[in-house]
Tab-separated table of C-alpha atoms in Angstrom:
chain	number	residue	atom	x	y	z
A	1171	MET	CA	6.746	3.920	-8.632
A	1172	LYS	CA	5.047	5.739	-6.881
A	1173	ILE	CA	4.908	4.775	-2.723
A	1174	PHE	CA	0.810	6.531	-0.905
A	1175	GLU	CA	0.092	6.687	2.526
A	1176	THR	CA	-3.316	6.068	4.274
A	1177	THR	CA	-4.543	6.678	7.363
A	1178	ALA	CA	-8.164	5.589	6.335
A	1179	GLY	CA	-9.801	3.583	8.598
A	1180	LEU	CA	-6.916	3.225	11.085
A	1181	GLY	CA	-6.084	4.502	14.578
A	1182	TYR	CA	-3.732	6.922	16.334
A	1183	GLN	CA	-0.589	6.907	14.338
A	1184	GLN	CA	-1.150	4.238	12.256
A	1185	LYS	CA	-0.005	4.457	8.764
A	1186	ALA	CA	-0.304	2.067	5.646
A	1187	TYR	CA	1.922	2.525	2.649
A	1188	ILE	CA	0.717	1.446	-0.599
A	1189	VAL	CA	1.228	1.080	-3.823
A	1190	ARG	CA	-1.418	2.089	-6.994
A	1191	LEU	CA	-2.690	-1.577	-9.228
A	1192	ASN	CA	-6.340	-0.329	-11.045
A	1193	GLN	CA	-8.559	2.039	-11.404
A	1194	THR	CA	-12.520	0.733	-10.190
A	1195	GLU	CA	-15.914	2.609	-10.236
A	1196	ASN	CA	-14.906	4.437	-6.780
A	1197	GLY	CA	-11.466	4.598	-6.499
A	1198	TYR	CA	-8.626	2.239	-7.339
A	1199	ASP	CA	-7.645	-0.268	-5.660
A	1200	TYR	CA	-3.794	-0.788	-3.744
A	1201	LEU	CA	-1.220	-3.378	-2.453
A	1202	CYS	CA	-1.090	-2.738	1.071
A	1203	ILE	CA	3.346	-3.010	1.176
A	1204	GLY	CA	4.062	-1.597	4.284
A	1205	GLY	CA	2.899	0.098	7.887
A	1206	ASP	CA	3.367	1.667	10.906
A	1207	ASN	CA	1.853	0.901	13.711
A	1208	LEU	CA	-0.100	-1.178	11.658
A	1209	HIS	CA	-1.878	-4.130	15.247
A	1210	ARG	CA	-4.812	-4.573	12.973
A	1211	ILE	CA	-5.405	-7.834	11.100
A	1212	GLY	CA	-7.854	-6.469	8.297
A	1213	ASP	CA	-7.640	-4.489	5.024
A	1214	TYR	CA	-4.627	-3.056	5.825
A	1215	GLU	CA	-2.324	-6.290	6.384
A	1216	VAL	CA	0.682	-6.507	4.543
A	1217	GLY	CA	0.522	-7.919	1.006
A	1218	LYS	CA	-3.520	-7.152	0.888
A	1219	VAL	CA	-5.553	-6.064	-1.623
A	1220	ILE	CA	-6.981	-2.726	-0.629
A	1221	LYS	CA	-9.827	-2.474	-3.263
A	1222	ASP	CA	-12.178	0.872	-4.056
A	1223	LEU	CA	-10.095	3.634	-1.828
A	1224	GLU	CA	-10.820	6.960	-3.049
A	1225	ASP	CA	-7.697	9.567	-3.518
A	1226	PHE	CA	-9.587	11.418	-0.891
A	1227	TYR	CA	-8.532	9.523	1.659
A	1228	ILE	CA	-4.600	8.833	-0.231
A	1229	GLU	CA	-1.208	11.090	-0.137
A	1230	ASP	CA	2.269	10.852	-1.265
A	1231	SER	CA	4.518	9.088	1.028
A	1232	LEU	CA	8.207	9.164	1.494
A	1233	PHE	CA	8.122	5.221	2.472
A	1234	VAL	CA	11.447	3.642	0.248
A	1235	ILE	CA	10.223	-0.017	-1.217
A	1236	THR	CA	13.045	-1.812	0.854
A	1237	GLU	CA	12.183	-0.349	3.617
A	1238	SER	CA	8.924	-3.361	3.057
A	1239	PRO	CA	8.366	-6.422	4.937
A	1240	LEU	CA	7.859	-7.954	0.730
A	1241	HIS	CA	10.815	-6.846	-0.490
A	1242	GLY	CA	12.979	-9.945	-1.356
A	1243	THR	CA	10.887	-12.152	-1.872
A	1244	PHE	CA	10.324	-13.350	-5.728
A	1245	LEU	CA	6.766	-12.127	-6.386
A	1246	PHE	CA	7.416	-8.870	-5.201
A	1247	ASP	CA	10.556	-8.351	-6.939
A	1248	TRP	CA	8.878	-8.944	-10.215
A	1249	PHE	CA	5.898	-6.512	-9.500
A	1250	VAL	CA	7.915	-3.851	-9.125
A	1251	GLU	CA	10.472	-4.406	-11.957
A	1252	ASN	CA	7.741	-5.619	-14.476
A	1253	TYR	CA	4.287	-3.821	-13.403
A	1254	CYS	CA	5.632	-1.137	-11.307
A	1255	ALA	CA	8.864	0.490	-13.422
């Protein structure tokens, strides 16, 4: 599974870690699985889908999936095992 990071629409030293879900008309939908200094409630909340994010705004990440706050939950572990393997 490839994990990306983005700073699009975020503040100083804020970063969101995302996983690509499906292609859309303008880009891709992504699932937010973690972040650095994410104080903003909105699009980049962990566990929410970010819609229509263009490839221009993302880059590869070294984020480790086990560092995600969602790691260990049944649905997230099933998603990783079956959808992102």
